[in-house]
Amino acid sequence: MAISTDTGPVTRDDATLTTGIPIEREADALTIGRRIRHLRTRRGMTLEQLGAAIGRAPSQVSMLENGKREPTIARLQAVARALGATVEDLLSAEPPSHRDALEIELERVQRGSLFSALGVHPVKVGKSLPTDALEAIVGLQRELERLHSERALTPEEARRANTELRADMRAQDNYFPDLEIVARGLLDDVGHGRGPLPQRAVGELAAHLGFSIHYEPDLPQSTRAVIDQRHRRVYLPSNGIRGRSEARSAVLQALASHVLEHAEPRDYREFLRQRVEANYLCAALLVPEREAVKQLREAKERRSISLEDLRDAFAVSYETVAHRFTNLATRHLGIPVHFMKVHESGSIHKAYENDGVRFPADPLGTVEGQHVCRHWTARVVFGIADRLSPYYQYTDTPTGTYWCTSRVQDTPDGRFSVSVGVPYAQVKWFLGRETTARSTSRCPDEACCRRPAAPLARRWDGHAFPSARPHASMLAAMPSGAFPGVDTTEVYEFLERHAPSADG
């Protein structure tokens, strides 16, 4: 993962010498090599002659021409002098010929993960390979990539990607140390020390990264924020952001993708990972690790951990602090934990666990879109009239007893419960452990809550035909386009409307 805390991407030390032209990494070494070979053969030089001119062995020149060695600026300057060319000639991204373009494409393909997964031997790319054969191989590879992309857009592949990502998060306790370091550096850059991150500091952080913030009423409905990379602008809706915490989060999530150098995702797996990273960095900025861990450790010593206290200390939403607690609880407090965001219909919108609780899942292991047991805290809380106080409950399940704290939040998409739970052995550290609310869940046994009572079943079986309402979490598993759920045409039209007039 590439990380930058400055206004531009991280670059190599040797890319800023004489010319100021950056050398790309391994992929573009192929193009540089082909341009060197093209200029060498046009001048009638052999590998030995060019090697002698730059003080290198012919084998080293060959590796350079085949893109197997990344050149330094000093090496390119020597080659350019020997060939009567300029460094800019060698660094041009344009392949010197159609044949070279095909060879470069095939070489890149054969070095990629998709080709490696096929388990076939690579084709030697050389003069003996006819151009028509080269065109056919490249054409077949393009078709293979197209079919692979189509397969990646199926609901099954999307769900599989989601399941794999959750497993990765569980393996590292949902803790990303690199992102914590980036967040700490950004906060230091704007001089933020303790307490809630004010909107003023968010604006200063945007300016530090080279962006200005603009509020517009016609932001596309499918977006929460839009970044204009060309003019270094962050666009937010002038209506529809609910509260100060939401406004800060929208800006920080947009900036996080820039800081982490996220490019257009190649598949749904990358899209999900980018979203997780952006959300994590945003939360790490709003609830800094050092101060949050200090507060949580002190609360653990007093046996009075409270998500409400953490929420109030940093002036963030309950959902943000619940997410943040899952980042820090296991790594810093030794507490395994689970998290759920559940729609009032009962379907899971987001979930994470490393404490052994068994979420409902489909055959591929996907949790999102599945219905939670009616006896779990995340469902029971919708029937609690007191919305001011947190709701606590013990739930006996087939995998053990869990204690949960939960709250209901209203959104434009309906009501959602946000719940954090721990195994019974860990409840001693939390406020609310004295609750007498207790329930029993036998799910996935259908007799628990999914099977209608016998009198109802006898009366209505065969006489009901409901029309299901599609939910966002189900549609999210059916990706379309580079940014699922986003209307790209609307985004481009919006940027065109609001681009500075001088841009023409």
Tab-separated table of N, CA, C and O in Angstrom, residues 180-293:
chain	number	residue	atom	x	y	z
A	180	GLU	N	-2.418	3.969	11.160
A	180	GLU	CA	-2.294	4.720	12.422
A	180	GLU	C	-1.132	5.703	12.334
A	180	GLU	O	-1.227	6.846	12.795
A	181	ILE	N	-0.028	5.280	11.719
A	181	ILE	CA	1.135	6.164	11.576
A	181	ILE	C	0.800	7.344	10.674
A	181	ILE	O	1.170	8.501	10.957
A	182	VAL	N	0.092	7.071	9.571
A	182	VAL	CA	-0.290	8.154	8.666
A	182	VAL	C	-1.192	9.154	9.381
A	182	VAL	O	-1.014	10.372	9.267
A	183	ALA	N	-2.180	8.649	10.111
A	183	ALA	CA	-3.099	9.538	10.831
A	183	ALA	C	-2.343	10.410	11.828
A	183	ALA	O	-2.584	11.626	11.920
A	184	ARG	N	-1.413	9.816	12.555
A	184	ARG	CA	-0.643	10.571	13.545
A	184	ARG	C	0.173	11.669	12.860
A	184	ARG	O	0.254	12.805	13.352
A	185	GLY	N	0.756	11.341	11.721
A	185	GLY	CA	1.548	12.335	11.001
A	185	GLY	C	0.704	13.489	10.500
A	185	GLY	O	1.120	14.660	10.575
A	186	LEU	N	-0.479	13.203	9.986
A	186	LEU	CA	-1.357	14.267	9.488
A	186	LEU	C	-1.822	15.173	10.624
A	186	LEU	O	-1.874	16.406	10.470
A	187	LEU	N	-2.165	14.578	11.746
A	187	LEU	CA	-2.595	15.398	12.887
A	187	LEU	C	-1.456	16.273	13.399
A	187	LEU	O	-1.671	17.438	13.771
A	188	ASP	N	-0.245	15.726	13.404
A	188	ASP	CA	0.915	16.533	13.799
A	188	ASP	C	1.137	17.681	12.826
A	188	ASP	O	1.517	18.797	13.227
A	189	ASP	N	0.889	17.419	11.544
A	189	ASP	CA	1.094	18.457	10.518
A	189	ASP	C	0.209	19.673	10.746
A	189	ASP	O	0.599	20.803	10.425
A	190	VAL	N	-1.003	19.448	11.263
A	190	VAL	CA	-1.907	20.586	11.484
A	190	VAL	C	-1.936	21.005	12.954
A	190	VAL	O	-2.763	21.830	13.356
A	191	GLY	N	-1.043	20.419	13.751
A	191	GLY	CA	-0.906	20.846	15.139
A	191	GLY	C	-2.045	20.446	16.051
A	191	GLY	O	-2.296	21.095	17.068
A	192	HIS	N	-2.734	19.359	15.709
A	192	HIS	CA	-3.827	18.930	16.585
A	192	HIS	C	-3.281	17.982	17.638
A	192	HIS	O	-2.676	16.958	17.321
A	193	GLY	N	-3.524	18.318	18.903
A	193	GLY	CA	-2.991	17.517	19.983
A	193	GLY	C	-4.021	16.644	20.647
A	193	GLY	O	-4.037	15.431	20.485
A	194	ARG	N	-4.972	17.254	21.371
A	194	ARG	CA	-5.926	16.479	22.161
A	194	ARG	C	-7.338	16.935	21.869
A	194	ARG	O	-7.580	18.015	21.353
A	195	GLY	N	-8.299	16.057	22.263
A	195	GLY	CA	-9.704	16.408	22.170
A	195	GLY	C	-10.282	16.230	20.783
A	195	GLY	O	-9.613	15.755	19.866
A	196	PRO	N	-11.552	16.611	20.607
A	196	PRO	CA	-12.225	16.446	19.319
A	196	PRO	C	-11.518	17.232	18.208
A	196	PRO	O	-10.993	18.322	18.444
A	197	LEU	N	-11.512	16.670	17.022
A	197	LEU	CA	-10.932	17.347	15.865
A	197	LEU	C	-11.933	18.372	15.348
A	197	LEU	O	-12.997	18.003	14.841
A	198	PRO	N	-11.636	19.668	15.472
A	198	PRO	CA	-12.614	20.669	15.042
A	198	PRO	C	-12.686	20.775	13.532
A	198	PRO	O	-11.761	20.381	12.808
A	199	GLN	N	-13.799	21.329	13.043
A	199	GLN	CA	-13.948	21.515	11.594
A	199	GLN	C	-12.852	22.423	11.049
A	199	GLN	O	-12.418	22.254	9.911
A	200	ARG	N	-12.415	23.376	11.857
A	200	ARG	CA	-11.334	24.251	11.421
A	200	ARG	C	-10.092	23.444	11.071
A	200	ARG	O	-9.440	23.673	10.050
A	201	ALA	N	-9.767	22.455	11.919
A	201	ALA	CA	-8.587	21.630	11.666
A	201	ALA	C	-8.771	20.769	10.424
A	201	ALA	O	-7.808	20.494	9.701
A	202	VAL	N	-10.006	20.331	10.168
A	202	VAL	CA	-10.276	19.557	8.946
A	202	VAL	C	-10.007	20.419	7.721
A	202	VAL	O	-9.403	19.975	6.733
A	203	GLY	N	-10.446	21.681	7.781
A	203	GLY	CA	-10.162	22.597	6.679
A	203	GLY	C	-8.672	22.845	6.511
A	203	GLY	O	-8.166	22.908	5.388
A	204	GLU	N	-7.959	22.968	7.635
A	204	GLU	CA	-6.510	23.167	7.572
A	204	GLU	C	-5.807	21.936	6.989
A	204	GLU	O	-4.837	22.063	6.232
A	205	LEU	N	-6.313	20.755	7.319
A	205	LEU	CA	-5.735	19.534	6.769
A	205	LEU	C	-5.949	19.466	5.267
A	205	LEU	O	-5.031	19.106	4.515
A	206	ALA	N	-7.147	19.852	4.816
A	206	ALA	CA	-7.413	19.877	3.372
A	206	ALA	C	-6.456	20.838	2.677
A	206	ALA	O	-5.872	20.515	1.623
A	207	ALA	N	-6.264	22.019	3.261
A	207	ALA	CA	-5.353	23.002	2.672
A	207	ALA	C	-3.918	22.489	2.688
A	207	ALA	O	-3.164	22.689	1.720
A	208	HIS	N	-3.535	21.811	3.756
A	208	HIS	CA	-2.190	21.240	3.853
A	208	HIS	C	-1.937	20.239	2.727
A	208	HIS	O	-0.822	20.143	2.202
A	209	LEU	N	-2.980	19.510	2.349
A	209	LEU	CA	-2.862	18.524	1.274
A	209	LEU	C	-3.086	19.141	-0.099
A	209	LEU	O	-3.034	18.442	-1.115
A	210	GLY	N	-3.334	20.458	-0.128
A	210	GLY	CA	-3.464	21.152	-1.409
A	210	GLY	C	-4.873	21.217	-1.950
A	210	GLY	O	-5.059	21.460	-3.149
A	211	PHE	N	-5.891	21.030	-1.103
A	211	PHE	CA	-7.280	21.016	-1.561
A	211	PHE	C	-8.080	22.148	-0.934
A	211	PHE	O	-7.813	22.571	0.193
A	212	SER	N	-9.078	22.608	-1.685
A	212	SER	CA	-10.065	23.536	-1.143
A	212	SER	C	-11.398	22.807	-1.062
A	212	SER	O	-11.659	21.875	-1.823
A	213	ILE	N	-12.248	23.222	-0.120
A	213	ILE	CA	-13.534	22.557	0.120
A	213	ILE	C	-14.652	23.415	-0.452
A	213	ILE	O	-14.702	24.634	-0.221
A	214	HIS	N	-15.562	22.785	-1.187
A	214	HIS	CA	-16.671	23.501	-1.833
A	214	HIS	C	-17.975	22.764	-1.550
A	214	HIS	O	-18.046	21.541	-1.687
A	215	TYR	N	-18.999	23.506	-1.144
A	215	TYR	CA	-20.312	22.938	-0.862
A	215	TYR	C	-21.258	23.298	-2.004
A	215	TYR	O	-21.412	24.477	-2.344
A	216	GLU	N	-21.872	22.288	-2.609
A	216	GLU	CA	-22.757	22.500	-3.744
A	216	GLU	C	-24.064	21.740	-3.531
A	216	GLU	O	-24.063	20.609	-3.021
A	217	PRO	N	-25.194	22.336	-3.953
A	217	PRO	CA	-26.498	21.676	-3.744
A	217	PRO	C	-26.780	20.547	-4.727
A	217	PRO	O	-27.678	19.736	-4.490
A	218	ASP	N	-26.031	20.482	-5.833
A	218	ASP	CA	-26.357	19.501	-6.877
A	218	ASP	C	-25.368	18.347	-6.943
A	218	ASP	O	-25.172	17.735	-7.993
A	219	LEU	N	-24.724	18.023	-5.798
A	219	LEU	CA	-23.830	16.874	-5.783
A	219	LEU	C	-24.632	15.632	-6.188
A	219	LEU	O	-25.770	15.460	-5.754
A	220	PRO	N	-24.064	14.768	-7.037
A	220	PRO	CA	-24.807	13.577	-7.472
A	220	PRO	C	-25.347	12.775	-6.292
A	220	PRO	O	-24.659	12.588	-5.282
A	221	GLN	N	-26.581	12.311	-6.422
A	221	GLN	CA	-27.238	11.590	-5.343
A	221	GLN	C	-26.490	10.318	-4.946
A	221	GLN	O	-26.591	9.855	-3.822
A	222	SER	N	-25.748	9.749	-5.894
A	222	SER	CA	-25.069	8.477	-5.625
A	222	SER	C	-23.735	8.661	-4.905
A	222	SER	O	-23.026	7.687	-4.673
A	223	THR	N	-23.385	9.914	-4.542
A	223	THR	CA	-22.093	10.172	-3.912
A	223	THR	C	-22.269	10.905	-2.587
A	223	THR	O	-23.265	11.598	-2.362
A	224	ARG	N	-21.278	10.731	-1.722
A	224	ARG	CA	-21.228	11.472	-0.464
A	224	ARG	C	-20.298	12.667	-0.589
A	224	ARG	O	-20.451	13.675	0.098
A	225	ALA	N	-19.293	12.536	-1.423
A	225	ALA	CA	-18.331	13.600	-1.714
A	225	ALA	C	-17.679	13.269	-3.045
A	225	ALA	O	-17.663	12.119	-3.481
A	226	VAL	N	-17.140	14.291	-3.704
A	226	VAL	CA	-16.443	14.095	-4.976
A	226	VAL	C	-15.157	14.913	-4.941
A	226	VAL	O	-15.180	16.089	-4.564
A	227	ILE	N	-14.051	14.278	-5.319
A	227	ILE	CA	-12.782	14.991	-5.413
A	227	ILE	C	-12.486	15.298	-6.875
A	227	ILE	O	-12.576	14.423	-7.731
A	228	ASP	N	-12.154	16.539	-7.144
A	228	ASP	CA	-11.666	16.961	-8.457
A	228	ASP	C	-10.144	17.034	-8.342
A	228	ASP	O	-9.590	17.992	-7.807
A	229	GLN	N	-9.479	15.980	-8.843
A	229	GLN	CA	-8.023	15.916	-8.735
A	229	GLN	C	-7.350	16.991	-9.585
A	229	GLN	O	-6.271	17.483	-9.236
A	230	ARG	N	-7.963	17.336	-10.691
A	230	ARG	CA	-7.343	18.315	-11.600
A	230	ARG	C	-7.246	19.684	-10.954
A	230	ARG	O	-6.218	20.357	-11.040
A	231	HIS	N	-8.321	20.115	-10.285
A	231	HIS	CA	-8.337	21.458	-9.698
A	231	HIS	C	-8.181	21.436	-8.180
A	231	HIS	O	-8.337	22.465	-7.532
A	232	ARG	N	-7.904	20.246	-7.626
A	232	ARG	CA	-7.634	20.099	-6.191
A	232	ARG	C	-8.796	20.637	-5.358
A	232	ARG	O	-8.632	21.475	-4.468
A	233	ARG	N	-9.977	20.108	-5.651
A	233	ARG	CA	-11.172	20.519	-4.932
A	233	ARG	C	-11.871	19.311	-4.320
A	233	ARG	O	-11.891	18.229	-4.920
A	234	VAL	N	-12.463	19.517	-3.136
A	234	VAL	CA	-13.335	18.523	-2.526
A	234	VAL	C	-14.741	19.097	-2.526
A	234	VAL	O	-14.974	20.168	-1.951
A	235	TYR	N	-15.675	18.388	-3.171
A	235	TYR	CA	-17.065	18.844	-3.230
A	235	TYR	C	-17.912	18.062	-2.230
A	235	TYR	O	-17.844	16.832	-2.154
A	236	LEU	N	-18.723	18.801	-1.471
A	236	LEU	CA	-19.655	18.213	-0.518
A	236	LEU	C	-21.035	18.796	-0.759
A	236	LEU	O	-21.165	19.900	-1.303
A	237	PRO	N	-22.092	18.086	-0.352
A	237	PRO	CA	-23.441	18.636	-0.549
A	237	PRO	C	-23.697	19.784	0.422
A	237	PRO	O	-23.346	19.713	1.600
A	238	SER	N	-24.298	20.843	-0.072
A	238	SER	CA	-24.616	21.976	0.801
A	238	SER	C	-25.867	21.699	1.612
A	238	SER	O	-26.182	22.416	2.554
A	239	ASN	N	-26.586	20.647	1.233
A	239	ASN	CA	-27.732	20.207	2.030
A	239	ASN	C	-27.658	18.691	2.155
A	239	ASN	O	-27.233	18.016	1.240
A	240	GLY	N	-28.006	18.173	3.274
A	240	GLY	CA	-28.065	16.720	3.395
A	240	GLY	C	-26.989	16.102	4.270
A	240	GLY	O	-27.023	14.912	4.509
A	241	ILE	N	-25.997	16.869	4.747
A	241	ILE	CA	-25.029	16.320	5.698
A	241	ILE	C	-25.585	16.516	7.098
A	241	ILE	O	-25.907	17.636	7.501
A	242	ARG	N	-25.733	15.433	7.808
A	242	ARG	CA	-26.415	15.442	9.102
A	242	ARG	C	-25.418	15.682	10.231
A	242	ARG	O	-24.786	14.749	10.719
A	243	GLY	N	-25.255	16.931	10.644
A	243	GLY	CA	-24.444	17.229	11.812
A	243	GLY	C	-22.976	17.455	11.513
A	243	GLY	O	-22.462	17.127	10.461
A	244	ARG	N	-22.301	18.014	12.502
A	244	ARG	CA	-20.893	18.367	12.363
A	244	ARG	C	-20.021	17.132	12.161
A	244	ARG	O	-19.093	17.126	11.366
A	245	SER	N	-20.334	16.055	12.914
A	245	SER	CA	-19.529	14.844	12.808
A	245	SER	C	-19.579	14.278	11.396
A	245	SER	O	-18.563	13.861	10.846
A	246	GLU	N	-20.768	14.266	10.790
A	246	GLU	CA	-20.911	13.753	9.433
A	246	GLU	C	-20.149	14.620	8.438
A	246	GLU	O	-19.546	14.114	7.493
A	247	ALA	N	-20.170	15.937	8.628
A	247	ALA	CA	-19.456	16.843	7.717
A	247	ALA	C	-17.954	16.582	7.777
A	247	ALA	O	-17.278	16.510	6.751
A	248	ARG	N	-17.422	16.410	8.986
A	248	ARG	CA	-15.994	16.123	9.107
A	248	ARG	C	-15.651	14.783	8.470
A	248	ARG	O	-14.656	14.659	7.752
A	249	SER	N	-16.480	13.784	8.708
A	249	SER	CA	-16.213	12.451	8.165
A	249	SER	C	-16.219	12.456	6.644
A	249	SER	O	-15.383	11.810	6.012
A	250	ALA	N	-17.158	13.174	6.048
A	250	ALA	CA	-17.255	13.206	4.584
A	250	ALA	C	-15.987	13.786	3.971
A	250	ALA	O	-15.458	13.261	2.982
A	251	VAL	N	-15.468	14.871	4.556
A	251	VAL	CA	-14.240	15.481	4.044
A	251	VAL	C	-13.052	14.535	4.244
A	251	VAL	O	-12.259	14.296	3.327
A	252	LEU	N	-12.946	13.979	5.443
A	252	LEU	CA	-11.783	13.148	5.763
A	252	LEU	C	-11.762	11.863	4.945
A	252	LEU	O	-10.694	11.405	4.532
A	253	GLN	N	-12.911	11.266	4.705
A	253	GLN	CA	-12.945	10.052	3.889
A	253	GLN	C	-12.520	10.347	2.458
A	253	GLN	O	-11.806	9.557	1.833
A	254	ALA	N	-12.959	11.495	1.933
A	254	ALA	CA	-12.558	11.878	0.578
A	254	ALA	C	-11.049	12.122	0.521
A	254	ALA	O	-10.362	11.652	-0.392
A	255	LEU	N	-10.517	12.842	1.502
A	255	LEU	CA	-9.081	13.125	1.527
A	255	LEU	C	-8.266	11.860	1.766
A	255	LEU	O	-7.142	11.736	1.270
A	256	ALA	N	-8.828	10.908	2.516
A	256	ALA	CA	-8.101	9.673	2.812
A	256	ALA	C	-7.750	8.925	1.541
A	256	ALA	O	-6.637	8.389	1.408
A	257	SER	N	-8.644	8.886	0.582
A	257	SER	CA	-8.357	8.191	-0.675
A	257	SER	C	-7.208	8.857	-1.416
A	257	SER	O	-6.399	8.189	-2.062
A	258	HIS	N	-7.118	10.173	-1.305
A	258	HIS	CA	-5.991	10.883	-1.926
A	258	HIS	C	-4.691	10.582	-1.188
A	258	HIS	O	-3.671	10.272	-1.814
A	259	VAL	N	-4.741	10.658	0.129
A	259	VAL	CA	-3.535	10.422	0.926
A	259	VAL	C	-2.991	9.018	0.688
A	259	VAL	O	-1.779	8.813	0.567
A	260	LEU	N	-3.892	8.049	0.571
A	260	LEU	CA	-3.490	6.658	0.383
A	260	LEU	C	-3.248	6.311	-1.080
A	260	LEU	O	-3.011	5.148	-1.411
A	261	GLU	N	-3.313	7.312	-1.956
A	261	GLU	CA	-3.016	7.153	-3.384
A	261	GLU	C	-3.873	6.068	-4.022
A	261	GLU	O	-3.410	5.252	-4.827
A	262	HIS	N	-5.157	6.061	-3.676
A	262	HIS	CA	-6.064	5.108	-4.283
A	262	HIS	C	-6.301	5.470	-5.748
A	262	HIS	O	-6.662	6.609	-6.061
A	263	ALA	N	-6.097	4.517	-6.638
A	263	ALA	CA	-6.414	4.692	-8.044
A	263	ALA	C	-7.768	4.041	-8.309
A	263	ALA	O	-8.354	3.405	-7.435
A	264	GLU	N	-8.278	4.204	-9.524
A	264	GLU	CA	-9.549	3.584	-9.866
A	264	GLU	C	-9.448	2.082	-9.639
A	264	GLU	O	-8.566	1.423	-10.175
A	265	PRO	N	-10.326	1.506	-8.806
A	265	PRO	CA	-10.198	0.084	-8.463
A	265	PRO	C	-10.347	-0.818	-9.683
A	265	PRO	O	-11.199	-0.596	-10.538
A	266	ARG	N	-9.505	-1.850	-9.742
A	266	ARG	CA	-9.517	-2.779	-10.870
A	266	ARG	C	-10.595	-3.842	-10.729
A	266	ARG	O	-11.032	-4.415	-11.718
A	267	ASP	N	-11.026	-4.103	-9.507
A	267	ASP	CA	-12.066	-5.096	-9.290
A	267	ASP	C	-12.767	-4.784	-7.967
A	267	ASP	O	-12.402	-3.848	-7.253
A	268	TYR	N	-13.785	-5.587	-7.670
A	268	TYR	CA	-14.591	-5.326	-6.487
A	268	TYR	C	-13.796	-5.533	-5.210
A	268	TYR	O	-14.002	-4.838	-4.211
A	269	ARG	N	-12.867	-6.477	-5.232
A	269	ARG	CA	-12.026	-6.727	-4.052
A	269	ARG	C	-11.218	-5.476	-3.706
A	269	ARG	O	-11.139	-5.078	-2.541
A	270	GLU	N	-10.638	-4.855	-4.730
A	270	GLU	CA	-9.849	-3.643	-4.497
A	270	GLU	C	-10.743	-2.496	-4.055
A	270	GLU	O	-10.357	-1.682	-3.209
A	271	PHE	N	-11.945	-2.407	-4.622
A	271	PHE	CA	-12.897	-1.373	-4.214
A	271	PHE	C	-13.220	-1.497	-2.727
A	271	PHE	O	-13.210	-0.509	-1.989
A	272	LEU	N	-13.488	-2.720	-2.279
A	272	LEU	CA	-13.811	-2.934	-0.869
A	272	LEU	C	-12.639	-2.572	0.031
A	272	LEU	O	-12.805	-1.928	1.068
A	273	ARG	N	-11.437	-2.998	-0.365
A	273	ARG	CA	-10.266	-2.713	0.457
A	273	ARG	C	-10.014	-1.199	0.537
A	273	ARG	O	-9.675	-0.674	1.610
A	274	GLN	N	-10.170	-0.505	-0.579
A	274	GLN	CA	-9.993	0.946	-0.566
A	274	GLN	C	-10.993	1.601	0.379
A	274	GLN	O	-10.655	2.524	1.127
A	275	ARG	N	-12.224	1.122	0.346
A	275	ARG	CA	-13.251	1.702	1.211
A	275	ARG	C	-12.917	1.460	2.681
A	275	ARG	O	-13.068	2.356	3.519
A	276	VAL	N	-12.456	0.254	3.000
A	276	VAL	CA	-12.067	-0.055	4.376
A	276	VAL	C	-10.918	0.847	4.825
A	276	VAL	O	-10.929	1.401	5.933
A	277	GLU	N	-9.911	1.008	3.961
A	277	GLU	CA	-8.752	1.829	4.321
A	277	GLU	C	-9.142	3.286	4.520
A	277	GLU	O	-8.681	3.938	5.469
A	278	ALA	N	-9.995	3.825	3.623
A	278	ALA	CA	-10.412	5.221	3.746
A	278	ALA	C	-11.219	5.436	5.026
A	278	ALA	O	-11.016	6.424	5.750
A	279	ASN	N	-12.136	4.513	5.322
A	279	ASN	CA	-12.930	4.631	6.540
A	279	ASN	C	-12.050	4.525	7.783
A	279	ASN	O	-12.267	5.236	8.774
A	280	TYR	N	-11.078	3.624	7.727
A	280	TYR	CA	-10.179	3.444	8.874
A	280	TYR	C	-9.372	4.713	9.126
A	280	TYR	O	-9.269	5.182	10.271
A	281	LEU	N	-8.782	5.272	8.071
A	281	LEU	CA	-7.967	6.473	8.257
A	281	LEU	C	-8.814	7.631	8.764
A	281	LEU	O	-8.376	8.406	9.626
A	282	CYS	N	-10.035	7.749	8.244
A	282	CYS	CA	-10.941	8.799	8.722
A	282	CYS	C	-11.186	8.651	10.221
A	282	CYS	O	-11.078	9.619	10.981
A	283	ALA	N	-11.496	7.432	10.664
A	283	ALA	CA	-11.758	7.202	12.084
A	283	ALA	C	-10.511	7.436	12.929
A	283	ALA	O	-10.590	7.950	14.056
A	284	ALA	N	-9.341	7.084	12.396
A	284	ALA	CA	-8.093	7.280	13.131
A	284	ALA	C	-7.762	8.759	13.287
A	284	ALA	O	-7.062	9.144	14.224
A	285	LEU	N	-8.242	9.588	12.375
A	285	LEU	CA	-8.061	11.034	12.499
A	285	LEU	C	-9.043	11.630	13.504
A	285	LEU	O	-8.697	12.527	14.280
A	286	LEU	N	-10.275	11.129	13.496
A	286	LEU	CA	-11.288	11.654	14.407
A	286	LEU	C	-11.094	11.151	15.836
A	286	LEU	O	-11.399	11.863	16.806
A	287	VAL	N	-10.601	9.918	15.972
A	287	VAL	CA	-10.367	9.324	17.289
A	287	VAL	C	-8.921	8.825	17.315
A	287	VAL	O	-8.657	7.644	17.083
A	288	PRO	N	-7.958	9.701	17.569
A	288	PRO	CA	-6.544	9.326	17.483
A	288	PRO	C	-6.178	8.187	18.433
A	288	PRO	O	-6.652	8.126	19.570
A	289	GLU	N	-5.317	7.305	17.943
A	289	GLU	CA	-4.957	6.102	18.680
A	289	GLU	C	-4.393	6.403	20.062
A	289	GLU	O	-4.840	5.823	21.073
A	290	ARG	N	-3.413	7.276	20.131
A	290	ARG	CA	-2.699	7.494	21.390
A	290	ARG	C	-3.639	7.933	22.513
A	290	ARG	O	-3.646	7.360	23.606
A	291	GLU	N	-4.467	8.910	22.223
A	291	GLU	CA	-5.352	9.441	23.250
A	291	GLU	C	-6.493	8.478	23.548
A	291	GLU	O	-6.886	8.293	24.709
A	292	ALA	N	-7.026	7.814	22.513
A	292	ALA	CA	-8.132	6.881	22.717
A	292	ALA	C	-7.684	5.675	23.542
A	292	ALA	O	-8.400	5.220	24.443
A	293	VAL	N	-6.503	5.142	23.227
A	293	VAL	CA	-6.005	3.981	23.965
A	293	VAL	C	-5.749	4.350	25.422
A	293	VAL	O	-6.052	3.563	26.334
